[in-house]
PDB file of C-alpha atoms in Angstrom:
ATOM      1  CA  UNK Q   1      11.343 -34.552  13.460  1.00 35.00           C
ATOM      2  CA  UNK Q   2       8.141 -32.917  13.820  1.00 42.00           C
ATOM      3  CA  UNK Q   3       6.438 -31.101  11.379  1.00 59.00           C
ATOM      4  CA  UNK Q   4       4.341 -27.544  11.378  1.00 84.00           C
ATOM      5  CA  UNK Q   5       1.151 -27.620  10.270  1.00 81.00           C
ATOM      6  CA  UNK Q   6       1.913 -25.307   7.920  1.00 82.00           C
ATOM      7  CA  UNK Q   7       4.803 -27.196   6.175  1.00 87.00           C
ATOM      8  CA  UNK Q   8       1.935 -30.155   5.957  1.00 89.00           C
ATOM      9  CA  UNK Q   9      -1.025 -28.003   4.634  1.00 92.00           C
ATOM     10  CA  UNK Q  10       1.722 -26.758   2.118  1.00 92.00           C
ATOM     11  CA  UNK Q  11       2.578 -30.860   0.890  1.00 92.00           C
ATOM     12  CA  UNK Q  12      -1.415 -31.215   0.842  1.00 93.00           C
ATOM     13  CA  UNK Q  13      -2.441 -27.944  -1.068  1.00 94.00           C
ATOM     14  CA  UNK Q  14       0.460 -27.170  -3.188  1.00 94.00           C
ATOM     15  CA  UNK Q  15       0.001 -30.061  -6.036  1.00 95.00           C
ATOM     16  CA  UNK Q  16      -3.244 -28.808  -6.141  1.00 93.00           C
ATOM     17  CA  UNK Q  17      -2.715 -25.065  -6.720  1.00 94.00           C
ATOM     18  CA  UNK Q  18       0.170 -25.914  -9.289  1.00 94.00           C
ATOM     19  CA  UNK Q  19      -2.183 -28.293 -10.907  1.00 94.00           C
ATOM     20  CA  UNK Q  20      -4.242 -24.749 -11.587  1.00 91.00           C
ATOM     21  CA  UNK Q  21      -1.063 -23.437 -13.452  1.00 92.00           C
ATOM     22  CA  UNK Q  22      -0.563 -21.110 -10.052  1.00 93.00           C
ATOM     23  CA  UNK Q  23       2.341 -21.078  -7.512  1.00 92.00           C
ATOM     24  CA  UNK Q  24       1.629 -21.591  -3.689  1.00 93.00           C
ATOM     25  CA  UNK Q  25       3.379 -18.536  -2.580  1.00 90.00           C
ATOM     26  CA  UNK Q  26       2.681 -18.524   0.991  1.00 90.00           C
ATOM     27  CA  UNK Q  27       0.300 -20.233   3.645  1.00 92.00           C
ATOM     28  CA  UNK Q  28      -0.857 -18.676   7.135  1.00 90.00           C
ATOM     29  CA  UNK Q  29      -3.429 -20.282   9.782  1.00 89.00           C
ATOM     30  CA  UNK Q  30      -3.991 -17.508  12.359  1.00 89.00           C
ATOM     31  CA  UNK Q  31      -6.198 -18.100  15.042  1.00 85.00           C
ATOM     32  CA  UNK Q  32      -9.385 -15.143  15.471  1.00 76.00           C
ATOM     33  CA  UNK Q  33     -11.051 -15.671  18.808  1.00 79.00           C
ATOM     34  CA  UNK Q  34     -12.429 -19.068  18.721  1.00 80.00           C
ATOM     35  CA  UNK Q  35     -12.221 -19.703  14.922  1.00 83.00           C
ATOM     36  CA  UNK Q  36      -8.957 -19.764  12.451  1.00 89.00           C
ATOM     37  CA  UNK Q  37      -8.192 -18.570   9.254  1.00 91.00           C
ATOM     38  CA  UNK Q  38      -6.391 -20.217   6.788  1.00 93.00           C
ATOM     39  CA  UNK Q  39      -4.956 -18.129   4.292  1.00 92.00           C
ATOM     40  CA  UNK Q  40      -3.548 -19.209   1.201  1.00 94.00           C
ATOM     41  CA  UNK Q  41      -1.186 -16.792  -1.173  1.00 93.00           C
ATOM     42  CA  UNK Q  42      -1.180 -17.530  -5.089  1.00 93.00           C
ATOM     43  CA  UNK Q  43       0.893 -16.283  -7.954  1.00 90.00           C
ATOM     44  CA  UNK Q  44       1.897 -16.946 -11.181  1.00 88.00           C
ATOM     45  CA  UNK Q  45       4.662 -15.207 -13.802  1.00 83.00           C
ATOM     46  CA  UNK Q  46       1.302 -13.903 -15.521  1.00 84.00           C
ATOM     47  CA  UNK Q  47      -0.589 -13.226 -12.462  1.00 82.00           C
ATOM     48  CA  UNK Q  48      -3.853 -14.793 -10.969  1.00 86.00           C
ATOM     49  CA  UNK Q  49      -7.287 -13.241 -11.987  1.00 89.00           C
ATOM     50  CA  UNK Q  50     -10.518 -14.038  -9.982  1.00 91.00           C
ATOM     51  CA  UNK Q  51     -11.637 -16.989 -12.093  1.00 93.00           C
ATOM     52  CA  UNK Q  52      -8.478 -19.071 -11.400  1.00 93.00           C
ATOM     53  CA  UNK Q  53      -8.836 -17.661  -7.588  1.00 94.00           C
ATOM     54  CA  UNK Q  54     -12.472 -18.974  -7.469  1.00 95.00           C
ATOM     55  CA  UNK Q  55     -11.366 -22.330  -8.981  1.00 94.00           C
ATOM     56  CA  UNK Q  56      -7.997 -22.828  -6.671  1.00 95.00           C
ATOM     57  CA  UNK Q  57     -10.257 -22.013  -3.896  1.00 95.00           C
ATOM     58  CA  UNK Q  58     -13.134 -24.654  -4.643  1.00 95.00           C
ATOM     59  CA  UNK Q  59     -10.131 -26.846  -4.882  1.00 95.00           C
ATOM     60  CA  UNK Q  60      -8.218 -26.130  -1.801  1.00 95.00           C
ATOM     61  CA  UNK Q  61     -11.868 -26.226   0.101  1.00 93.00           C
ATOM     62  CA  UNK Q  62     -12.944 -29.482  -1.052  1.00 93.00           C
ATOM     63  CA  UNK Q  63      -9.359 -30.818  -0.630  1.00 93.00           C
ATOM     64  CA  UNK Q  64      -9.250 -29.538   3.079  1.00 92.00           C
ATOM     65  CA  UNK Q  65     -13.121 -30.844   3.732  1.00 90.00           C
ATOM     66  CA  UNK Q  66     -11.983 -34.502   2.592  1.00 91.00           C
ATOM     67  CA  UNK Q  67      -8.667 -34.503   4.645  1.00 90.00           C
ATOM     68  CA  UNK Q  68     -10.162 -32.911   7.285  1.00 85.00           C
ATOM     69  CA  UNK Q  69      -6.262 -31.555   7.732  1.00 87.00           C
ATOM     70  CA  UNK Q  70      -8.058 -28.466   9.377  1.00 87.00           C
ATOM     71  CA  UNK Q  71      -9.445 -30.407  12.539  1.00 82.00           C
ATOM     72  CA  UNK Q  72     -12.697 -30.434  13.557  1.00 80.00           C
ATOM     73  CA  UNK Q  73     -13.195 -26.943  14.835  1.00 81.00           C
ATOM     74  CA  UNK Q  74     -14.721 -23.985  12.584  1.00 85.00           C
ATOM     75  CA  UNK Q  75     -12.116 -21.994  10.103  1.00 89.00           C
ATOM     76  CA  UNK Q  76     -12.036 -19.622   7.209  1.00 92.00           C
ATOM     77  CA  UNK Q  77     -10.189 -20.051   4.223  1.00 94.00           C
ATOM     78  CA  UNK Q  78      -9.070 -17.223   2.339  1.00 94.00           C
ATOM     79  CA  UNK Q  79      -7.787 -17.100  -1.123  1.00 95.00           C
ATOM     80  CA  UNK Q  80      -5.065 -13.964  -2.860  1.00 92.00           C
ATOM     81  CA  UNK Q  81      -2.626 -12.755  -4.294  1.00 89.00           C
ATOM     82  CA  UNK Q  82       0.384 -11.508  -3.107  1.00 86.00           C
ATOM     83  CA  UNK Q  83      -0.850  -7.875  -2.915  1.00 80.00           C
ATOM     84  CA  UNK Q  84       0.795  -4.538  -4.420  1.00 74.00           C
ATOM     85  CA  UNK Q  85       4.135  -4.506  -2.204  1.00 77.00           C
ATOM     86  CA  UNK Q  86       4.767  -7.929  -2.123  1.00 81.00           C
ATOM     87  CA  UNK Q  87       8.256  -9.408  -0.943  1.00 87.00           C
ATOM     88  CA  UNK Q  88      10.670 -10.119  -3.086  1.00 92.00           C
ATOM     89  CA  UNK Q  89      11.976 -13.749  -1.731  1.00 90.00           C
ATOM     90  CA  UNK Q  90      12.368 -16.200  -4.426  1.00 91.00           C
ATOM     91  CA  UNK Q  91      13.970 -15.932  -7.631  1.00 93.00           C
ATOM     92  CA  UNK Q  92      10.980 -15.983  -9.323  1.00 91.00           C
ATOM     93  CA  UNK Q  93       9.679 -13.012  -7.380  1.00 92.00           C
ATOM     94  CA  UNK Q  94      12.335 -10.987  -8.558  1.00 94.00           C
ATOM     95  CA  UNK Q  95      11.191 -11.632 -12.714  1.00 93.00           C
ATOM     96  CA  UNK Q  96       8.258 -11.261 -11.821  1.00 91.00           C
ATOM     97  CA  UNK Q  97       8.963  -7.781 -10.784  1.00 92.00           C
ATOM     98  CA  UNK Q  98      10.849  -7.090 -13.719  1.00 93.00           C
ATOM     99  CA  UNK Q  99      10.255  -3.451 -14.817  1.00 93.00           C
ATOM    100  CA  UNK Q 100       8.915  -2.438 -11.501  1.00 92.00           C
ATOM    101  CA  UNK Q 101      10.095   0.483  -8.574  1.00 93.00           C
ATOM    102  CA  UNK Q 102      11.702  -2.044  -5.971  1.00 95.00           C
ATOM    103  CA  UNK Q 103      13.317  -0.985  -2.296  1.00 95.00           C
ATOM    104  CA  UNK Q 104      16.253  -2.820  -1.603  1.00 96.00           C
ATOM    105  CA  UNK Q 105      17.751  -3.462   2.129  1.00 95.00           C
ATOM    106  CA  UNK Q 106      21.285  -3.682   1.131  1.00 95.00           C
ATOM    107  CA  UNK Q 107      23.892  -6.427   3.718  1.00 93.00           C
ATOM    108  CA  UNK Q 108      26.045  -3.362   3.790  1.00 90.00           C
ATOM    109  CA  UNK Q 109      23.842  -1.008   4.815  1.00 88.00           C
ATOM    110  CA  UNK Q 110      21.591   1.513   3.534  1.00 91.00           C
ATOM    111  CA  UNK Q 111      18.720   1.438   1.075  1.00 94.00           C
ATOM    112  CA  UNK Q 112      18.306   1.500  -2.492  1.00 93.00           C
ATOM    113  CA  UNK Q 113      15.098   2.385  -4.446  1.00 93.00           C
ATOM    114  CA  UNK Q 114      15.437   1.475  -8.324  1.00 95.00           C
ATOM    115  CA  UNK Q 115      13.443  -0.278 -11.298  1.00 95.00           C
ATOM    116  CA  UNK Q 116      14.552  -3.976 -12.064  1.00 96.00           C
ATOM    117  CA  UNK Q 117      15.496  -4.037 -15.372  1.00 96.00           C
ATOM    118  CA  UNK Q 118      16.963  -8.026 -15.908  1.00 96.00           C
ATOM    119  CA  UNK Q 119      17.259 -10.760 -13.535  1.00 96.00           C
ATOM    120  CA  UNK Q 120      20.042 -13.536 -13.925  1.00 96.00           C
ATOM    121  CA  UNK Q 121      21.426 -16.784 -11.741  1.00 95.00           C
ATOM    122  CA  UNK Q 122      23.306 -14.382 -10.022  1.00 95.00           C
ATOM    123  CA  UNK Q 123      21.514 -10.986  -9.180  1.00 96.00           C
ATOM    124  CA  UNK Q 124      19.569  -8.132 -10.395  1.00 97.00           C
ATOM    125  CA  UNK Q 125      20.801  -4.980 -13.271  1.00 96.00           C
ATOM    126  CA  UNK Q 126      18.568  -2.275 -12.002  1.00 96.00           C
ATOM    127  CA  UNK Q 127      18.367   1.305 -13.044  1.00 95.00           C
ATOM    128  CA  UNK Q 128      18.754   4.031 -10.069  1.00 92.00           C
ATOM    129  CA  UNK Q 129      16.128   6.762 -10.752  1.00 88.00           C
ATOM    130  CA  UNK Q 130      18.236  10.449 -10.845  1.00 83.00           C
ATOM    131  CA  UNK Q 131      17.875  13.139  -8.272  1.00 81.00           C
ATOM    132  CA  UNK Q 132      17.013  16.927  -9.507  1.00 80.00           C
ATOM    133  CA  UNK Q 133      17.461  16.689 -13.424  1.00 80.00           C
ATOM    134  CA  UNK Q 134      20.438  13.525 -13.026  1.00 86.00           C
ATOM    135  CA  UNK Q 135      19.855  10.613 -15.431  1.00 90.00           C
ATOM    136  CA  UNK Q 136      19.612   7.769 -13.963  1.00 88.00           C
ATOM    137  CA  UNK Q 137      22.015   5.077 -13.451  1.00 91.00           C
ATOM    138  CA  UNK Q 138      23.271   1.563 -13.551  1.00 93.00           C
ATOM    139  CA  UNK Q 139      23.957  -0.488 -10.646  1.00 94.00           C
ATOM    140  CA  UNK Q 140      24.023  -4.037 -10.415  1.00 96.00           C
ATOM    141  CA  UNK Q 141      23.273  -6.171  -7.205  1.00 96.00           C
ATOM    142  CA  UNK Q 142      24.224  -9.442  -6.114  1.00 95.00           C
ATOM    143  CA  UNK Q 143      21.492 -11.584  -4.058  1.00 96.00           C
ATOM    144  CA  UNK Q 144      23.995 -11.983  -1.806  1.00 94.00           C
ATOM    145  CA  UNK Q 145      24.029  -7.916  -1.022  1.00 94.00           C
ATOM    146  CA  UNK Q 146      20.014  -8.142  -0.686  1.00 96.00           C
ATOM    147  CA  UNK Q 147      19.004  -8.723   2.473  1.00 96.00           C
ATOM    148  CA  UNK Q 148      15.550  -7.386   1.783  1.00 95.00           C
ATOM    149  CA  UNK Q 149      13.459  -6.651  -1.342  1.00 95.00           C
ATOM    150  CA  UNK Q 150       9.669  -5.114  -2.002  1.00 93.00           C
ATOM    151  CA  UNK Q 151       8.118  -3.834  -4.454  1.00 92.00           C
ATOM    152  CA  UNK Q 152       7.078  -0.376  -4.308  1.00 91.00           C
ATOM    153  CA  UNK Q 153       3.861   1.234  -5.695  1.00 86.00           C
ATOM    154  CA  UNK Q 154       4.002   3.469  -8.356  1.00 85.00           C
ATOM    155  CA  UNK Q 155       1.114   6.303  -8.879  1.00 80.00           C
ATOM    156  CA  UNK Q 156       2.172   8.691 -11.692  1.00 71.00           C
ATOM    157  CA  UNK Q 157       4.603   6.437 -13.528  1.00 62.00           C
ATOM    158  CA  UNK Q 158       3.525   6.495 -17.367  1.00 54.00           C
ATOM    159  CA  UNK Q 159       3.133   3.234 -19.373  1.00 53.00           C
ATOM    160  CA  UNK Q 160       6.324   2.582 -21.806  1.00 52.00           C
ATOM    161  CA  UNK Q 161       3.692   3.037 -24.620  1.00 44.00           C
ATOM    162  CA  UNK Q 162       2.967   6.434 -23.261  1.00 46.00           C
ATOM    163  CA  UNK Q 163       6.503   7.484 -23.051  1.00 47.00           C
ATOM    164  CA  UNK Q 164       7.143   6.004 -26.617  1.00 47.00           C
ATOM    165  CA  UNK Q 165       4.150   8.135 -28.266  1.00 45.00           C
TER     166      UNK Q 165
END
């Protein structure tokens, strides 16, 4: 059984990144021209500012430079977060999103665009935004039914303080 080199930077830099109270989210090594980057996704339920970036990267650098699990050749290693429209692919993705405009993919077809208002074992209760003066409406979905989830960037929305002033 052989095994990516992904899947073995991932069992090298993950204890390291959780040991920073972060979650490995994803890892990447794409080849530019004649040098590589390595680039490492981080998250946590309270997200990641730069400080714990900077440190998780020192880490992962130092970690990678003893191994030497990047070879000999010349690479870059960059350090993030998962960005404004992340994924939704683990459970944990989908708290973490709690509150937010998501687009669903739906296994029956069609798409959905609501706010995540509670996430269980079992699936999300969301909150369908009305249409021309509608209110908006309930609707719960099974993981099962998601075949795709992002998150979905919100410009005007007010802050629930705002709309309780």
């Amino acid at each position: 059984m052989s095994t990516t080199q992904s899947e073995r930077l991932r069992g090298l830099l993950e204890p390291l990144v959780t040991s920073q109270g972060l979650d490995l989210e994803e890892i990447e090594v794409d080849s530019v021209g004649r040098k590589r980057v390595l680039r490492v996704v981080v998250d946590s339920d309270t997200g990641a500012d730069l400080d714990q970036i900077a440190d998780v990267s020192r880490a992962l650098s130092a970690k990678l430079d003893e191994t030497n699990a990047m070879g000999e050749g010349e690479y870059t290693l960059e350090v993030g977060t998962p960005g404004a429209e992340r994924p939704l692919t683990e459970h944990r993705h989908y708290v973490r999103a709690t509150d937010r405009l998501v687009r669903f993919q739906l296994a029956e077809g069609g798409e959905l665009v609501a706010r995540i208002l509670k996430v269980d074992d079992e699936g999300v209760d969301t909150e369908v935004p009305g249409v021309k003066g509608r209110k908006a409406t309930a609707r719960r979905l099974v993981f099962d039914d998601i075949v795709r989830a992002r998150v979905q960037v919100e410009f005007s929305r007010k802050d629930k303080k705002e709309e309780e002033a």
